[in-house]
PDB file of C-alpha atoms in Angstrom:
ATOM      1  CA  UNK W   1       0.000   0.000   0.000  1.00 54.00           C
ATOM      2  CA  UNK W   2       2.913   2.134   1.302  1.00 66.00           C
ATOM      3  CA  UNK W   3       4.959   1.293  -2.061  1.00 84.00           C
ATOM      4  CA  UNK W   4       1.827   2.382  -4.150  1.00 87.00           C
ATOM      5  CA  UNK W   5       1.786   5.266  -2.495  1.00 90.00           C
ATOM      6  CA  UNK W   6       5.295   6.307  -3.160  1.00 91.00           C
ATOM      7  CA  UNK W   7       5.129   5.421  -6.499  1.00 93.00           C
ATOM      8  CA  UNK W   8       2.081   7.570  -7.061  1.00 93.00           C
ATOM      9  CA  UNK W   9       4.153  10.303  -5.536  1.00 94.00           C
ATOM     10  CA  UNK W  10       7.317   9.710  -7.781  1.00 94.00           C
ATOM     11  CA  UNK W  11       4.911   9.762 -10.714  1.00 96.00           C
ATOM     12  CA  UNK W  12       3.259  12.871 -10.241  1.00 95.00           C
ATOM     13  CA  UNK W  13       6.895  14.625  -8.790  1.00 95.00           C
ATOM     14  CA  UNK W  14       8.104  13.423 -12.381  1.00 96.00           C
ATOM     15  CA  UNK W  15       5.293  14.890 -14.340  1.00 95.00           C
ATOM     16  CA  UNK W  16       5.854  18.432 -12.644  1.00 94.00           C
ATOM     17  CA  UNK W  17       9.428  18.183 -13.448  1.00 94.00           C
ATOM     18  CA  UNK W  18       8.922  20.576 -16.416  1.00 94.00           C
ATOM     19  CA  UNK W  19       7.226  23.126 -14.393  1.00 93.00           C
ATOM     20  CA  UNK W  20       9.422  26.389 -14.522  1.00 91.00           C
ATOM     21  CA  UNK W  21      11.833  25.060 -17.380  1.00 95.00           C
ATOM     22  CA  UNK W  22      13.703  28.098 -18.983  1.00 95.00           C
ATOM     23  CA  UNK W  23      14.366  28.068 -22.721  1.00 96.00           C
ATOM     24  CA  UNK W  24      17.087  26.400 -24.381  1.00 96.00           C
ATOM     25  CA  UNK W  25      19.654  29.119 -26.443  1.00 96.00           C
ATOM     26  CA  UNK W  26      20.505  28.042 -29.373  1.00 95.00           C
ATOM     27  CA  UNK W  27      23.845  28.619 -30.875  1.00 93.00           C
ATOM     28  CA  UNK W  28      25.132  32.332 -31.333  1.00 94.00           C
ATOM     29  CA  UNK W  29      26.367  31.944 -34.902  1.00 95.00           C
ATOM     30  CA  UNK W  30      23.645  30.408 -35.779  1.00 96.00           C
ATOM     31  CA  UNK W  31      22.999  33.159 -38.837  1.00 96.00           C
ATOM     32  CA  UNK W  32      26.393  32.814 -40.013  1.00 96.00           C
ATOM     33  CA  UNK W  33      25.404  28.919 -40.310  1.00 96.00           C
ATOM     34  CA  UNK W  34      22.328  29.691 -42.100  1.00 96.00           C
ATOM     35  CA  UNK W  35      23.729  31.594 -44.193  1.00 95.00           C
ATOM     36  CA  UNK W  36      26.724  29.305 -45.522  1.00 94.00           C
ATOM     37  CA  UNK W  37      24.210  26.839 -45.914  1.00 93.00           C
ATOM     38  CA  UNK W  38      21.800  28.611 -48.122  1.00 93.00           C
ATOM     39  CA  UNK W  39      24.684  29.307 -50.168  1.00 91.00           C
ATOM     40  CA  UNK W  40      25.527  25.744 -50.197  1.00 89.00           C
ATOM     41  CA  UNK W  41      22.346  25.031 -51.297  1.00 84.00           C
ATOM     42  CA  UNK W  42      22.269  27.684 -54.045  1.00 81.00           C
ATOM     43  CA  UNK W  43      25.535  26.291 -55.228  1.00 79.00           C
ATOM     44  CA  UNK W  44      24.399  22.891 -55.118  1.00 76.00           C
ATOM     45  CA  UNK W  45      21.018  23.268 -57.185  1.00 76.00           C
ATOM     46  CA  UNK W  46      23.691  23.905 -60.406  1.00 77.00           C
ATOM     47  CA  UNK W  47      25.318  20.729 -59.206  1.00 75.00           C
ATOM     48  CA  UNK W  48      21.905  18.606 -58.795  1.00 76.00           C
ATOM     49  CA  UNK W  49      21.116  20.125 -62.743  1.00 80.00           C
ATOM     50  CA  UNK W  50      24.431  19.372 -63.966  1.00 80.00           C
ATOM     51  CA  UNK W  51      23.986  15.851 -62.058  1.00 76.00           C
ATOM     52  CA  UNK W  52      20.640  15.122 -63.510  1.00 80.00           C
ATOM     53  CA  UNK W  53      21.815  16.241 -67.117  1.00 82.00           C
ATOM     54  CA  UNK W  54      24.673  14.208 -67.107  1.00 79.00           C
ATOM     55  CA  UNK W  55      22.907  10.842 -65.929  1.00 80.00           C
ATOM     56  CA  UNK W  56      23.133   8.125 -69.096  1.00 83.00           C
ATOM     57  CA  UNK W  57      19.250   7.635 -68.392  1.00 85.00           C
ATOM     58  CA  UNK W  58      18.890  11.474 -69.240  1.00 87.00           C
ATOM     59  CA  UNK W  59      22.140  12.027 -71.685  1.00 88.00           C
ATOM     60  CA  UNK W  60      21.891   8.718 -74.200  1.00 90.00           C
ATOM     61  CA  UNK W  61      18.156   9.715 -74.817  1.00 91.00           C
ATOM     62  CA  UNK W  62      19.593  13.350 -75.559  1.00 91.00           C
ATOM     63  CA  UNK W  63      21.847  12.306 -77.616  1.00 93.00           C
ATOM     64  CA  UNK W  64      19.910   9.811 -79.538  1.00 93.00           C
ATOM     65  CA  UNK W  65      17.192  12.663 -79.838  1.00 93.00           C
ATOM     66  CA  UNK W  66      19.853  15.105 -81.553  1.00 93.00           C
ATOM     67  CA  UNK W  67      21.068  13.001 -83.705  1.00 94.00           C
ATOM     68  CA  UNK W  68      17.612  12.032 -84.960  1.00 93.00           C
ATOM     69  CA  UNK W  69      16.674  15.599 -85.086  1.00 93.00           C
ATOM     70  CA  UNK W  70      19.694  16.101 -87.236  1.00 92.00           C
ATOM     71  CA  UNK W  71      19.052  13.194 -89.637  1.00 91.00           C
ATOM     72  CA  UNK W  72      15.589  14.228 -90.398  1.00 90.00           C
ATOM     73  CA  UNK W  73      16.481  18.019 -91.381  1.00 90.00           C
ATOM     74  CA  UNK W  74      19.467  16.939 -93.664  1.00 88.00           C
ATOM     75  CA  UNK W  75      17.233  14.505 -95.381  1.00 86.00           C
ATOM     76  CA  UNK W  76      14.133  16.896 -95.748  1.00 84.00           C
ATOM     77  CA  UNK W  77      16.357  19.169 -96.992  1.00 81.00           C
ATOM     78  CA  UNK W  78      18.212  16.886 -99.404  1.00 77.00           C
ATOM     79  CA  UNK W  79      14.080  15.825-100.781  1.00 72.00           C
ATOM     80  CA  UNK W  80      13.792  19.159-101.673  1.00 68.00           C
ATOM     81  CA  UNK W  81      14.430  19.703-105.482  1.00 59.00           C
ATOM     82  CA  UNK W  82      17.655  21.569-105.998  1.00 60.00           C
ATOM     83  CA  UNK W  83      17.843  24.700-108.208  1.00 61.00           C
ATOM     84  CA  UNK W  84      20.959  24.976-110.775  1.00 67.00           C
ATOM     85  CA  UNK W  85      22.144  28.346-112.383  1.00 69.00           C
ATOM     86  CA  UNK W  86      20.188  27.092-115.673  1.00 74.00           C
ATOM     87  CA  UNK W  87      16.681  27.232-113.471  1.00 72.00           C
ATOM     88  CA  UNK W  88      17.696  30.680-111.925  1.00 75.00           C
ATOM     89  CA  UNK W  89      18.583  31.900-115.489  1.00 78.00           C
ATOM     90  CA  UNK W  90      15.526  30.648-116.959  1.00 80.00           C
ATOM     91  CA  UNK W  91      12.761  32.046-114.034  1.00 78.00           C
ATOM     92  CA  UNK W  92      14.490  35.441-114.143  1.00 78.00           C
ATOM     93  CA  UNK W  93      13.966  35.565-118.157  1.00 78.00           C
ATOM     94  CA  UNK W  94      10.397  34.532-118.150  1.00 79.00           C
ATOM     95  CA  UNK W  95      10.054  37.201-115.194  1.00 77.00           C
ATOM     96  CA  UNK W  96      11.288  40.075-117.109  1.00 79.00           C
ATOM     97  CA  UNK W  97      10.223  38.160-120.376  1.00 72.00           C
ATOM     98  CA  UNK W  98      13.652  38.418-121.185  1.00 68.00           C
ATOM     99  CA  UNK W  99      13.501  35.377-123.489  1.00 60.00           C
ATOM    100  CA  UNK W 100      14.223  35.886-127.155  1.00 61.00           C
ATOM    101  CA  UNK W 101      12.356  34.448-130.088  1.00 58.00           C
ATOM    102  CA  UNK W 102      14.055  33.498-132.971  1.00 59.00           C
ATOM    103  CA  UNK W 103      12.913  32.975-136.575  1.00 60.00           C
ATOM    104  CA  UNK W 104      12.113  29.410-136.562  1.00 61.00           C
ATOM    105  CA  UNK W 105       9.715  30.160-133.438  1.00 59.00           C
ATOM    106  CA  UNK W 106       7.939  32.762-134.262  1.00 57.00           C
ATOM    107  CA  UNK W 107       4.832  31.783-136.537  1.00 60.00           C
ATOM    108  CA  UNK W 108       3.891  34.005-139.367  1.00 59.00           C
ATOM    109  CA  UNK W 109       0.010  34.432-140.348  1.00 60.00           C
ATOM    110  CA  UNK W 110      -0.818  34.104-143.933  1.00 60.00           C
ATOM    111  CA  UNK W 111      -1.925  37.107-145.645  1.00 54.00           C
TER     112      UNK W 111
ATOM    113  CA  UNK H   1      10.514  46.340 -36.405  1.00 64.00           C
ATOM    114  CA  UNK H   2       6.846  45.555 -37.022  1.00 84.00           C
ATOM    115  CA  UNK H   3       6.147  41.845 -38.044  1.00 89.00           C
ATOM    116  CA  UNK H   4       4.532  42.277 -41.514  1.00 89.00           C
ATOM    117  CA  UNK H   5       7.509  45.274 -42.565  1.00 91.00           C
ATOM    118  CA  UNK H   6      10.122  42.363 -41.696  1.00 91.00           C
ATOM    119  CA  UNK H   7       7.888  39.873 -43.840  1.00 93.00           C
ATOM    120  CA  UNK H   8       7.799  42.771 -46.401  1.00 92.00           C
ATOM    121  CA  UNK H   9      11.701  43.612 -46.641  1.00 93.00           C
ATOM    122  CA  UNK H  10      12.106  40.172 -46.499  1.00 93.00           C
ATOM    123  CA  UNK H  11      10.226  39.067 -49.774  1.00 92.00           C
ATOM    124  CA  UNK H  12      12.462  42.054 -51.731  1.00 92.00           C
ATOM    125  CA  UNK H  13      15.627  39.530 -50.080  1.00 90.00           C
ATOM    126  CA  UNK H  14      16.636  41.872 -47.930  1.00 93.00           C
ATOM    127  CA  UNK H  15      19.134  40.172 -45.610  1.00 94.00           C
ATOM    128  CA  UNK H  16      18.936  42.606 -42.711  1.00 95.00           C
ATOM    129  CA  UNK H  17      15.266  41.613 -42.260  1.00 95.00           C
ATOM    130  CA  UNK H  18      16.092  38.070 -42.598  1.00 96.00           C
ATOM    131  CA  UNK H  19      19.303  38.121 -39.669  1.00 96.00           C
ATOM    132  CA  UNK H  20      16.503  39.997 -37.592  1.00 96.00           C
ATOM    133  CA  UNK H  21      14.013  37.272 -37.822  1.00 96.00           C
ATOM    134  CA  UNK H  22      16.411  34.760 -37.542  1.00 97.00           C
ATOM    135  CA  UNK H  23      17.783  36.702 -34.548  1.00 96.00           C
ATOM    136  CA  UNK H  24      14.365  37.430 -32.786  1.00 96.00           C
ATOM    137  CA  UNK H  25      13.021  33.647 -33.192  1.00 97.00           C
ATOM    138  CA  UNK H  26      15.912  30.879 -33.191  1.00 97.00           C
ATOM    139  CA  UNK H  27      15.327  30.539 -29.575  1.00 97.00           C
ATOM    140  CA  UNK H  28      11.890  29.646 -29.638  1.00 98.00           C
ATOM    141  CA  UNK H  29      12.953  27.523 -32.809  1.00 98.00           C
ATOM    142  CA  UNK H  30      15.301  25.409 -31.359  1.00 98.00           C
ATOM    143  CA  UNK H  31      13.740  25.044 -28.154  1.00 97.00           C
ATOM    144  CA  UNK H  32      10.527  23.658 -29.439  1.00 98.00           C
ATOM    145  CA  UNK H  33      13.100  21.367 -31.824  1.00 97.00           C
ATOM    146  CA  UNK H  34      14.897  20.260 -29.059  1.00 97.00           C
ATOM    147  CA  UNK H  35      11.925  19.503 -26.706  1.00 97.00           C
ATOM    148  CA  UNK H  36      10.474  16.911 -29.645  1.00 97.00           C
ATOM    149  CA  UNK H  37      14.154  15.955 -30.891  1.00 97.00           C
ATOM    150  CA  UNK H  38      15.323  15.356 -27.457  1.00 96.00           C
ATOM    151  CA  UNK H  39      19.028  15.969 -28.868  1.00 95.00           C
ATOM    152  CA  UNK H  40      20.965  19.533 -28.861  1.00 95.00           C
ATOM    153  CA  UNK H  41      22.702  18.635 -32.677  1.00 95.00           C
ATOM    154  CA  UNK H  42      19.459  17.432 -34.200  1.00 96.00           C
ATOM    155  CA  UNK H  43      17.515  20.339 -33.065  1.00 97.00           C
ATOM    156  CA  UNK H  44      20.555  22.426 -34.284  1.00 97.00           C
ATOM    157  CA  UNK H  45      20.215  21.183 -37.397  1.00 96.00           C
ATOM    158  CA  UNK H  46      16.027  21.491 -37.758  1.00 97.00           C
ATOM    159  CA  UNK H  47      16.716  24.890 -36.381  1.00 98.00           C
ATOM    160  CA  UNK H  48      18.967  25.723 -39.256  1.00 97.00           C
ATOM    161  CA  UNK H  49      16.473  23.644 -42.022  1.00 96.00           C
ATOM    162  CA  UNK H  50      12.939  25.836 -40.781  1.00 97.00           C
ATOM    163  CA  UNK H  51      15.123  29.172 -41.647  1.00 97.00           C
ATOM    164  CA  UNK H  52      16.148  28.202 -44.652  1.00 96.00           C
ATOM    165  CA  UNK H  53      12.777  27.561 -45.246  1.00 95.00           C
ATOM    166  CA  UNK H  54      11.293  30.419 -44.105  1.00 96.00           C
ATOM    167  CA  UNK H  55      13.916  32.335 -46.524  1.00 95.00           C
ATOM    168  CA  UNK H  56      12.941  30.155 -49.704  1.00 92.00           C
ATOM    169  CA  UNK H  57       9.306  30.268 -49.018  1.00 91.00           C
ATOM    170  CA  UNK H  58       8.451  33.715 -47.342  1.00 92.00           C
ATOM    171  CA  UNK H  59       6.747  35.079 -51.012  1.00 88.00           C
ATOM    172  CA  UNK H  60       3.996  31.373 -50.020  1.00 87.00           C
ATOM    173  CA  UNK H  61       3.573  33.217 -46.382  1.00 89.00           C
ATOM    174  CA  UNK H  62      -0.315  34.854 -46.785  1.00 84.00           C
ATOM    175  CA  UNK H  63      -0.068  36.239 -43.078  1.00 82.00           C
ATOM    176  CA  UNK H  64      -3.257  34.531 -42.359  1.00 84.00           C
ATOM    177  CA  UNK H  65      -1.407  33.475 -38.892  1.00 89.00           C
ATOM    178  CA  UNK H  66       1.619  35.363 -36.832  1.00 92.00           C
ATOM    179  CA  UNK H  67       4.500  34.478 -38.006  1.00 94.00           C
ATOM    180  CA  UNK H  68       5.404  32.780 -34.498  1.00 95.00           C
ATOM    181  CA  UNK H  69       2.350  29.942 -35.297  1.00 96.00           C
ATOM    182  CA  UNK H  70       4.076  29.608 -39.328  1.00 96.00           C
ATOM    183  CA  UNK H  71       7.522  29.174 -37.836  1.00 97.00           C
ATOM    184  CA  UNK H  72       6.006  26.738 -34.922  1.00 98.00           C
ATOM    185  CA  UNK H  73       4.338  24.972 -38.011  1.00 97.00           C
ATOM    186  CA  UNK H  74       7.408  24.551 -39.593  1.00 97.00           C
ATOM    187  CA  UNK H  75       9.416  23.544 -36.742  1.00 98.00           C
ATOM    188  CA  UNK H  76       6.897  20.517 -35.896  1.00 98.00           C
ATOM    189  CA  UNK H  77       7.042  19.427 -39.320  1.00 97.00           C
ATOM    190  CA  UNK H  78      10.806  19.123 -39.693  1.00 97.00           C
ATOM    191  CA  UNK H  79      11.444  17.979 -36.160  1.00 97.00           C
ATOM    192  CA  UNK H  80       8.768  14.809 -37.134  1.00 97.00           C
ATOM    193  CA  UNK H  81      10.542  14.290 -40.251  1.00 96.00           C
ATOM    194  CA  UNK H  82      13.558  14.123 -38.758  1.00 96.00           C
ATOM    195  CA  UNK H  83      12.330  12.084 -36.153  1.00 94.00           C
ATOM    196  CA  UNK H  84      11.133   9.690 -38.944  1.00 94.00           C
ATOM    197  CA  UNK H  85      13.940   9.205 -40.998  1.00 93.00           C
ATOM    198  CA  UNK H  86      16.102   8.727 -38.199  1.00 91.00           C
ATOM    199  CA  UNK H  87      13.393   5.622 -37.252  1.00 88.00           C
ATOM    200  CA  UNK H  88      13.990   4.398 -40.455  1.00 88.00           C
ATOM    201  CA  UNK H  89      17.500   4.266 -40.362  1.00 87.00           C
ATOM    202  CA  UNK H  90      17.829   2.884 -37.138  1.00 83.00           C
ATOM    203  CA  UNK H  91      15.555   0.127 -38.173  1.00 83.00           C
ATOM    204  CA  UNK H  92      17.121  -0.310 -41.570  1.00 81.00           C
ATOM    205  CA  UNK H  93      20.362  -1.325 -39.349  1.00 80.00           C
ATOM    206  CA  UNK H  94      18.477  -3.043 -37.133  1.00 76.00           C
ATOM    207  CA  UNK H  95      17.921  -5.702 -40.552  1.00 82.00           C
ATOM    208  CA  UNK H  96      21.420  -5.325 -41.410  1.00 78.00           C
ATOM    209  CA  UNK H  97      22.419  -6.450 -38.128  1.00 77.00           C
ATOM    210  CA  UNK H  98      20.075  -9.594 -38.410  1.00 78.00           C
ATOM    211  CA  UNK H  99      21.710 -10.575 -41.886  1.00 77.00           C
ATOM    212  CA  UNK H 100      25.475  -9.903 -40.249  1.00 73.00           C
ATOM    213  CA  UNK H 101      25.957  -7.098 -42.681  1.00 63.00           C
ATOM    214  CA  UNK H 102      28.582  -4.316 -41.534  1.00 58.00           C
ATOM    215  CA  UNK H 103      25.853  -1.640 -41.017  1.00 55.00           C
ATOM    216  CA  UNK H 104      26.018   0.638 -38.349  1.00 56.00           C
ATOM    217  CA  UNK H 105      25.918  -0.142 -35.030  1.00 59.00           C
ATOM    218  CA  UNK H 106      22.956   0.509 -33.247  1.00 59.00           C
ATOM    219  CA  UNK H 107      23.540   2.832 -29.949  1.00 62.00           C
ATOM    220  CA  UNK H 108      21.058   3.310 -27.353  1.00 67.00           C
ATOM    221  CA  UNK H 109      19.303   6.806 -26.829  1.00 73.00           C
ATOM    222  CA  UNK H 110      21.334   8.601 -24.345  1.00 78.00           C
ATOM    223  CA  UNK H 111      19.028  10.274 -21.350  1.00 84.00           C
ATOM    224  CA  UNK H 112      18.366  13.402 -22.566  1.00 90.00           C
ATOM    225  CA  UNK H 113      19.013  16.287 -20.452  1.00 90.00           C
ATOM    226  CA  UNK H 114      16.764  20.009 -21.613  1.00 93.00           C
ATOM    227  CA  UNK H 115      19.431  22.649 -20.977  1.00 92.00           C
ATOM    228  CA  UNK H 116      16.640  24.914 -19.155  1.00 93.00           C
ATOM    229  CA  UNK H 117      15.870  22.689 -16.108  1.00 92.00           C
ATOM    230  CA  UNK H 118      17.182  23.230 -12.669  1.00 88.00           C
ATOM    231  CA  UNK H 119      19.776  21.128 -11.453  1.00 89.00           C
ATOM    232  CA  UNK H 120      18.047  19.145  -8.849  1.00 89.00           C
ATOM    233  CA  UNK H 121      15.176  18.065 -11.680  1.00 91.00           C
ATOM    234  CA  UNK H 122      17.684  17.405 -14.462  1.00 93.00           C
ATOM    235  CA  UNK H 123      16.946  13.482 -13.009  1.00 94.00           C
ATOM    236  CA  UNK H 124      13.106  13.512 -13.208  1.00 95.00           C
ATOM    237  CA  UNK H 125      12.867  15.049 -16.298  1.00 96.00           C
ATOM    238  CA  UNK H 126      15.134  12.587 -18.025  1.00 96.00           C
ATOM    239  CA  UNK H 127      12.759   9.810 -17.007  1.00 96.00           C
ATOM    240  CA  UNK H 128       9.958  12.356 -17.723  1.00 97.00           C
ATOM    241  CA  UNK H 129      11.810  12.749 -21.580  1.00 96.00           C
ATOM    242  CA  UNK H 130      12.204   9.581 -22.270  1.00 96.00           C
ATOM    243  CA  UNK H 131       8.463   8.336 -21.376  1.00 96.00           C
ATOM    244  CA  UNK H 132       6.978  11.684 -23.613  1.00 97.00           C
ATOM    245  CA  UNK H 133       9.339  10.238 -26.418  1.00 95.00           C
ATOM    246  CA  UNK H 134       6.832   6.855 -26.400  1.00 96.00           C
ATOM    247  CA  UNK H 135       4.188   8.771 -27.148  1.00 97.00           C
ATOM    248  CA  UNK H 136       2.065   8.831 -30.466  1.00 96.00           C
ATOM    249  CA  UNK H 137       2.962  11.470 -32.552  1.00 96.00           C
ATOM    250  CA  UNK H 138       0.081  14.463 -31.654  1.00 97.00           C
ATOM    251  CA  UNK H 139       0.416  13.480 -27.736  1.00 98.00           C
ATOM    252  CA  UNK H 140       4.040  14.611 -27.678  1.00 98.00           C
ATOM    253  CA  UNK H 141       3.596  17.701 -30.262  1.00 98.00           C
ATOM    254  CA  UNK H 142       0.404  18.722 -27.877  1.00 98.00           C
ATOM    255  CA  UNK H 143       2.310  18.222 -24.498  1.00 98.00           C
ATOM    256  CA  UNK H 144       6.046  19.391 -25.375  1.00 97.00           C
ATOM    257  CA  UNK H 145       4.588  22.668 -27.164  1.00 98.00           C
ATOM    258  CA  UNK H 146       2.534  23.131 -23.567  1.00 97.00           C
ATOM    259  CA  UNK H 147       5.231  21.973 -21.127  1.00 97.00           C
ATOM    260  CA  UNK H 148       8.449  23.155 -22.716  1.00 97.00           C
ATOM    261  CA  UNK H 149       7.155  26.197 -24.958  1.00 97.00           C
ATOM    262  CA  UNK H 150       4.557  27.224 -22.880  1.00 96.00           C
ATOM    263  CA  UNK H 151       1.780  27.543 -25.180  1.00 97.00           C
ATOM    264  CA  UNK H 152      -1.619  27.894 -24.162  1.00 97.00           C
ATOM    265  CA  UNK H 153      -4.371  25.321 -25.876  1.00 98.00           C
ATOM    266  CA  UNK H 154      -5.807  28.174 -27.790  1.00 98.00           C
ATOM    267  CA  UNK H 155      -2.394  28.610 -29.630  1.00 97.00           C
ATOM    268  CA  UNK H 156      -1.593  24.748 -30.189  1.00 98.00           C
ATOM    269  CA  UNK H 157      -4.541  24.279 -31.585  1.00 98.00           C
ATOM    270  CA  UNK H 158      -3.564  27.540 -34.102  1.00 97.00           C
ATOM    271  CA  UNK H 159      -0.047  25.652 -34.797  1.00 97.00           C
ATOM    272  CA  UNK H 160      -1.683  22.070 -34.676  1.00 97.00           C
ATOM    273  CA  UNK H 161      -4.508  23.258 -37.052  1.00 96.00           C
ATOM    274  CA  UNK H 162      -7.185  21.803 -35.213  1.00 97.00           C
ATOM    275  CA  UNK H 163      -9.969  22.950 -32.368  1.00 97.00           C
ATOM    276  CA  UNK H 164      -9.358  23.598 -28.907  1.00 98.00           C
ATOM    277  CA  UNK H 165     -11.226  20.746 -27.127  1.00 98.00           C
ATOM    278  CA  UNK H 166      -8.866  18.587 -29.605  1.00 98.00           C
ATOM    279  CA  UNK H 167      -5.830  19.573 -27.927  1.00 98.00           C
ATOM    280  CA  UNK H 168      -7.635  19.234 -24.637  1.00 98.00           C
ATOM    281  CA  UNK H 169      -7.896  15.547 -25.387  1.00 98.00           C
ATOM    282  CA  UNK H 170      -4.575  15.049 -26.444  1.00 98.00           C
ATOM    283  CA  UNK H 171      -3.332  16.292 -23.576  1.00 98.00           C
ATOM    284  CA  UNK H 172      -5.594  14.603 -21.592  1.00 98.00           C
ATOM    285  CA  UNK H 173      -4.565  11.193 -22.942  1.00 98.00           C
ATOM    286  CA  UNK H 174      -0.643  12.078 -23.427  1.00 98.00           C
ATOM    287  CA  UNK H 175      -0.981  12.612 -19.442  1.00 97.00           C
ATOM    288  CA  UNK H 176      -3.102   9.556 -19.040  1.00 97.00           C
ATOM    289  CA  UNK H 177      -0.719   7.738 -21.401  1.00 97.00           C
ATOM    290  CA  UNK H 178       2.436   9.464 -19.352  1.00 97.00           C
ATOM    291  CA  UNK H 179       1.272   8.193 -15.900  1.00 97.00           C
ATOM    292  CA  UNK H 180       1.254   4.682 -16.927  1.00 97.00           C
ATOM    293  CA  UNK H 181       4.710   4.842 -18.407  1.00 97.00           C
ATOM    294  CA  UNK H 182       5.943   6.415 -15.228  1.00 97.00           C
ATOM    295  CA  UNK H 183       4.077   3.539 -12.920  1.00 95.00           C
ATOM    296  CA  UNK H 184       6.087   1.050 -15.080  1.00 94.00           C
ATOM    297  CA  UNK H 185       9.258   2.528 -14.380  1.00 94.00           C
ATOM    298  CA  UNK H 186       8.902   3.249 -11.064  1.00 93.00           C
ATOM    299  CA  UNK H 187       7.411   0.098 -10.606  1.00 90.00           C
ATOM    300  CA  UNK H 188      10.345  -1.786 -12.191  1.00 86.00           C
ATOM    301  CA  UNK H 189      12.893  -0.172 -10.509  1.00 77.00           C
ATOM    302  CA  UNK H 190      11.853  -1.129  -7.104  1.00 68.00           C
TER     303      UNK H 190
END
């Protein structure tokens, strides 16, 4: 009875041990701390990106991509019909009707 | 200076706005840290982690609260992830240690002891830490934010997000809860 007592006592001692507790102080450079480490972290960001970039899962794909990117403009561009000098020469005579008729062309009407 | 000026000069980056809020509330900070933590380098380090959040996110801050129940807010939720992924750790070891693989070795909480007790309760408290650490989660938010901060109910409900008579019960049952872990010691050790 006695030892339930005393334990009952300890218990509720123990729970009021908190009563009047002052605040902890936390550490005086603390700023100086905060501020390396947000500059850390800034610095780090370009790392993470350069990181991620540079993973094979990220970089083959890229790669692969460019090339095909690459392929597909040199080949549209190759479809494309290319113009010679002669095909210039010609579309800048019929544009100033530049072209010249000669005798065997030119049809005469009957009188 | 005025709470919502600092908030203001602090959105445009100033830095003398930020050292003064990191100056006028890294007490309360890494008290409240150290009370759920339970460890002076932890809390240290949450301390550190809720500025550096305060300084990335400020622009997110609608003032809808003081700033003391945001930076409470913040605090709570870093201290229980910290809390969390030290748990996970530990037990990831834990299963190393079972296989015989060369994790780390598992060492058992020291007694913690809160820098702003008096000398003759430094004892009782450590047995009074170490059964609030066996609580469930909201019990030891509710009752170290009341015992060690000194908050009323009214404000841990504001930082908890929830209604008064809420935080009445929690602390109802983290006492109920606290008394039973005390019997068992004291029990035990006689």
């Amino acid at each position: 009875m006695n030892d339930k007592r005393h334990i009952q006592e300890e218990v509720e001692k123990t729970l009021n041990s908190l009563d009047g507790i002052q605040r902890a102080i936390s550490n005086p450079y603390l700023f100086a701390r905060i501020k390396a480490r947000l500059e850390r972290e800034e610095k780090s960001l370009w790392s993470k990106a350069l990181t991620f970039i540079s993973r094979p899962m990220v970089a083959v794909p890229a790669i692969v991509l460019t090339i095909l990117i690459n392929t597909a403009i040199f080949f549209e561009f190759k479809s494309e019909k290319i113009q010679t000098p002669q095909d210039e020469e010609q579309a800048f005579a019929s544009e100033y009707n530049l072209s010249d008729y000669t005798i065997y062309e030119s049809t005469i009407e009957p009188e | 200076m005025d709470e919502q000026f600092l908030i203001e000069k602090l959105r445009q980056g100033d830095e003398a706005a930020f050292r003064e809020i990191v100056e006028t509330w890294k007490n309360m900070v890494y008290n409240t840290a150290v009370g759920i933590l339970q460890n002076a380098e932890d809390a240290e380090d949450v301390t550190q982690e809720v500025f550096v959040q305060v300084f990335e996110s400020i622009k997110t801050f609608k003032a809808e609260s003081k700033l003391s129940t945001w930076l409470y807010r913040i605090t709570v939720s870093k201290a229980l992830d910290h809390l969390r992924r030290k748990k996970r750790k530990k037990r990831f070891a834990y299963i190393q240690s079972l296989f015989g693989a060369g994790g780390e070795t598992i060492i058992e909480k020291p007694d913690f002891n809160h820098p702003g007790i008096a000398l003759d309760n430094k004892e009782r408290s450590a047995i009074l830490f170490k059964a609030i650490d066996r609580l469930p989660e909201n019990q030891k938010i509710a009752f170290t934010l009341h015992k060690v901060e000194g908050l009323s109910y009214q404000e841990i409900s504001d930082v908890m997000k929830t209604s008064v008579s809420s935080v009445e019960s929690l602390m109802h049952r983290a006492k109920n809860n606290l008394k039973k872990l005390l019997q068992d010691h004291y029990q035990n050790k006689e």
